[in-house]
Coordinates of N, CA and C in Angstrom, one line a residue:
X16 N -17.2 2.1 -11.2 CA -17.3 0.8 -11.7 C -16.8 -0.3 -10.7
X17 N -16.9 -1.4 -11.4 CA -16.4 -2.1 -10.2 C -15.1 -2.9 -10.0
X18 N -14.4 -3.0 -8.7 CA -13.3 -3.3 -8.8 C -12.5 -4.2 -9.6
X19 N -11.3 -4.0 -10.2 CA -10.6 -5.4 -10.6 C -10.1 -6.3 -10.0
X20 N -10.2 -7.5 -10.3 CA -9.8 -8.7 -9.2 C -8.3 -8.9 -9.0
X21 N -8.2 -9.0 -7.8 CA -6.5 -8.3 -7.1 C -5.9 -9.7 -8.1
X22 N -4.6 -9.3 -8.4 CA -3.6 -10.1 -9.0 C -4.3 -10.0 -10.6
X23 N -5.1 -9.8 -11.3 CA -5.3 -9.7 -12.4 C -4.6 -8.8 -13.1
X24 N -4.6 -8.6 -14.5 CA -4.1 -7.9 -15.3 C -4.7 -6.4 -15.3
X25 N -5.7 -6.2 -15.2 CA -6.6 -5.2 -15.1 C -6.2 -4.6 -13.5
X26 N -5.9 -5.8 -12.3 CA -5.8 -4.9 -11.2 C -4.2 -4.3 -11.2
X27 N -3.2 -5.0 -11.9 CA -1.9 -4.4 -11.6 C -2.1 -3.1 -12.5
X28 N -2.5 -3.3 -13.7 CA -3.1 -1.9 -14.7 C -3.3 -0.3 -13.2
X29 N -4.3 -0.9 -12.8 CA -5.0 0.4 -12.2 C -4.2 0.6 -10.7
X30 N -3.5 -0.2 -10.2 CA -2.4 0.0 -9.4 C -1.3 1.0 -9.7
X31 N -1.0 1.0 -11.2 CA 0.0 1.2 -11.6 C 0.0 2.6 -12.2
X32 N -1.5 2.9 -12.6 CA -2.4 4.7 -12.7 C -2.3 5.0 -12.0
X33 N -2.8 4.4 -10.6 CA -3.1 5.1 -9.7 C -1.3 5.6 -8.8
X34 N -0.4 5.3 -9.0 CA 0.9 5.2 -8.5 C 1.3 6.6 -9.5
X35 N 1.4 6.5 -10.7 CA 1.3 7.2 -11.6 C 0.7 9.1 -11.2
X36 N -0.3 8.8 -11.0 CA -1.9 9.9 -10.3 C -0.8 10.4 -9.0
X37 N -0.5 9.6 -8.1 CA 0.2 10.3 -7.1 C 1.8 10.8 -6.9
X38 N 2.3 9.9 -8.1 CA 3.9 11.0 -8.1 C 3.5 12.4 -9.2
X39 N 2.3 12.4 -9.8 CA 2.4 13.6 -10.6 C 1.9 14.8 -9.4
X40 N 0.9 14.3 -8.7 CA 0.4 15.5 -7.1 C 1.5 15.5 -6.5
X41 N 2.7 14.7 -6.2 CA 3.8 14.5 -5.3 C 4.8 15.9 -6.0
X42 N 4.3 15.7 -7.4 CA 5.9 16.4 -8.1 C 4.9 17.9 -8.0
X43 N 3.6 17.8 -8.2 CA 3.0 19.2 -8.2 C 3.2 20.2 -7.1
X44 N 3.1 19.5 -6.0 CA 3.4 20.2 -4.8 C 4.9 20.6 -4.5
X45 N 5.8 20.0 -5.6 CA 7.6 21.0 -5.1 C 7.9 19.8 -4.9
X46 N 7.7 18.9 -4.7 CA 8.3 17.3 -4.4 C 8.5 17.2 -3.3
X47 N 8.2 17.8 -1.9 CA 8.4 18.0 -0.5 C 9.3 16.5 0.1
X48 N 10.2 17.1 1.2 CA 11.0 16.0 1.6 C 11.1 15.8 3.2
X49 N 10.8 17.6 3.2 CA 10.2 17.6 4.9 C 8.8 17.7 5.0
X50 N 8.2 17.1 6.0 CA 7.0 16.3 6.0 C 6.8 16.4 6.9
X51 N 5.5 17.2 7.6 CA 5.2 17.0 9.0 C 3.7 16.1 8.9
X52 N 3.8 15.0 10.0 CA 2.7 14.0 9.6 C 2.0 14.4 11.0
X53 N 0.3 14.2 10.3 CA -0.6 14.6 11.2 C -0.7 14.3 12.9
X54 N -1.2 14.9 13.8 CA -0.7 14.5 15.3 C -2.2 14.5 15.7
X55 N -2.7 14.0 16.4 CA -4.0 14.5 17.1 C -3.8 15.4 18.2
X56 N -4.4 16.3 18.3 CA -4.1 17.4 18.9 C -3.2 18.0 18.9
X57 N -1.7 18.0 17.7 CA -1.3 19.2 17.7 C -1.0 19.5 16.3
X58 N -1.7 19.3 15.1 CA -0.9 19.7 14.1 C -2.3 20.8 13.9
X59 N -2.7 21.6 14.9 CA -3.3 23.1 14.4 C -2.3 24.1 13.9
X60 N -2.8 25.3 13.5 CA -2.2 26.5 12.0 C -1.2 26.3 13.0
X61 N -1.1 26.9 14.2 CA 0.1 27.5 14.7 C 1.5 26.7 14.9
X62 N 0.7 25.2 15.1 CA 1.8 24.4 15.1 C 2.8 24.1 13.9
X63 N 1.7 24.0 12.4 CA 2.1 23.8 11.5 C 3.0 25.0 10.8
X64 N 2.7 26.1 11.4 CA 3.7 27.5 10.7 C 5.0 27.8 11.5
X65 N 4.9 27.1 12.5 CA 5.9 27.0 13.4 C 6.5 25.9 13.0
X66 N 6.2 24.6 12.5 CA 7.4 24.0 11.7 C 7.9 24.2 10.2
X67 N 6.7 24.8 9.6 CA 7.4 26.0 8.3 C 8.1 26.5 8.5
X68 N 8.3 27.3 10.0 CA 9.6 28.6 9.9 C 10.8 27.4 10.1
X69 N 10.4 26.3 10.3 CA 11.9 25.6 10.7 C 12.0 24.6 9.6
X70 N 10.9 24.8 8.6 CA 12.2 24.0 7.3 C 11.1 23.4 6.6
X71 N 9.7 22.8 7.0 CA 8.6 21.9 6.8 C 8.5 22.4 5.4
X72 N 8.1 21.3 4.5 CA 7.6 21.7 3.0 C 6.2 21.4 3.2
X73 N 5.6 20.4 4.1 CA 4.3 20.4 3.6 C 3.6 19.4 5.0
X74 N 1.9 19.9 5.1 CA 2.0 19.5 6.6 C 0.4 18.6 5.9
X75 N 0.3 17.9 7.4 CA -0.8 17.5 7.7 C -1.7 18.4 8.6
X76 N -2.9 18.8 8.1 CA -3.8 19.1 9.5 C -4.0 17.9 10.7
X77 N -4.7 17.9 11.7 CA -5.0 17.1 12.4 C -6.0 16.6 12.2
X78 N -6.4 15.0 12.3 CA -7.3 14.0 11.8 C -8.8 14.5 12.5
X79 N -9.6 14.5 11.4 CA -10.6 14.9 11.5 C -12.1 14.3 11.5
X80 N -12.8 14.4 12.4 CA -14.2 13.7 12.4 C -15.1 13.5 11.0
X81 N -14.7 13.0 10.3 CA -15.6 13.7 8.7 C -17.2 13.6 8.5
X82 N -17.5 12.7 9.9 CA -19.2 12.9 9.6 C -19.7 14.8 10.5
X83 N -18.9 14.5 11.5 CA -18.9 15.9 12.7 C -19.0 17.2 11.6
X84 N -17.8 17.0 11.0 CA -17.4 18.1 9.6 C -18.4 18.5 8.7
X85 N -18.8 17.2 8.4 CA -20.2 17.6 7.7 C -21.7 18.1 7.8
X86 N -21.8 17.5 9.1 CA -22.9 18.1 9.9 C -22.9 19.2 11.3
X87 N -21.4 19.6 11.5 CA -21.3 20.9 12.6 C -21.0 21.9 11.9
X88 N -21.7 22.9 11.5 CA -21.1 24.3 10.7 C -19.5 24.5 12.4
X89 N -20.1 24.4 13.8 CA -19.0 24.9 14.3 C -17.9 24.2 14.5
X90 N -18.0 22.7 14.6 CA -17.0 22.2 14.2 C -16.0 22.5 13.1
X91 N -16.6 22.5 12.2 CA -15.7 22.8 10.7 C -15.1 24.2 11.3
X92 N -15.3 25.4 11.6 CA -15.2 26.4 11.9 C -14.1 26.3 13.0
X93 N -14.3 25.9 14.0 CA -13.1 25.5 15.2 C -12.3 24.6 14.8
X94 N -12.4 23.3 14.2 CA -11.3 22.6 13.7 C -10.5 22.6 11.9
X95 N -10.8 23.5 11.8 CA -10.6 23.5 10.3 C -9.9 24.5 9.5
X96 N -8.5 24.8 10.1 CA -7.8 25.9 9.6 C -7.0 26.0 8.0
X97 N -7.8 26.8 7.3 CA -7.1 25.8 5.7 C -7.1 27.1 5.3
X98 N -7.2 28.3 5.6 CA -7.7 29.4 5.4 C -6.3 30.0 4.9
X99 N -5.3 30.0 5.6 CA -3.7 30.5 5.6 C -3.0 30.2 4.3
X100 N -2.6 31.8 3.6 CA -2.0 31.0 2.2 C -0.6 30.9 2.1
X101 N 0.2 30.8 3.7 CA 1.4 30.3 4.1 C 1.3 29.3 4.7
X102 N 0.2 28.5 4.9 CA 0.2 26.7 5.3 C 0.0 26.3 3.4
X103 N 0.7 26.5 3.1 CA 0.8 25.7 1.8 C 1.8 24.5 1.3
X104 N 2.1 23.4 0.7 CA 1.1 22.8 0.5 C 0.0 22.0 1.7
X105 N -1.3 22.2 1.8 CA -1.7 21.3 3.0 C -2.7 19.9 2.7
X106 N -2.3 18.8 3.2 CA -3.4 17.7 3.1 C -4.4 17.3 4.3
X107 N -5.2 17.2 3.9 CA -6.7 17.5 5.1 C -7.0 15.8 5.2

């Protein structure tokens, strides 16, 4: 639908779901406090399980081309390690 107009009653409303929407995925995932944030070029698996063994609750992959992703089967395949069910929790 379409947006509500900033500063209205309706826009602080859905500001205020949407805040709501993201401490309930915050609390889903263990509430993580160690945080490794995305790198370009280095937050691949190995990097990111190698800051798991040192304490990380939850990683970023590295930023990703999303039209590339959608149109390179080998892209997705070379940059796209989500596969590992000890990179958990992960945001892409």
């Amino acid at each position: 639908g379409e947006r509500p107009v900033p500063h209205s009653r309706e826009w602080f409303e859905s500001i205020q779901s949407s805040g709501r929407r993201g401490w309930r995925m915050y609390e889903k995932m263990g509430s993580p406090t160690k945080i490794v944030a995305p790198m370009v070029d280095q937050s691949e698996l190995a990097y990111r399980l190698l800051c798991r063994r040192h304490g990380a609750q939850l990683c970023y992959t590295p930023m990703i081309n999303s039209k590339i992703l959608v149109d390179d089967p080998t892209y997705r395949r070379s940059n796209l390690d989500i596969d590992c069910p000890y990179d958990r929790p992960l945001i892409v």
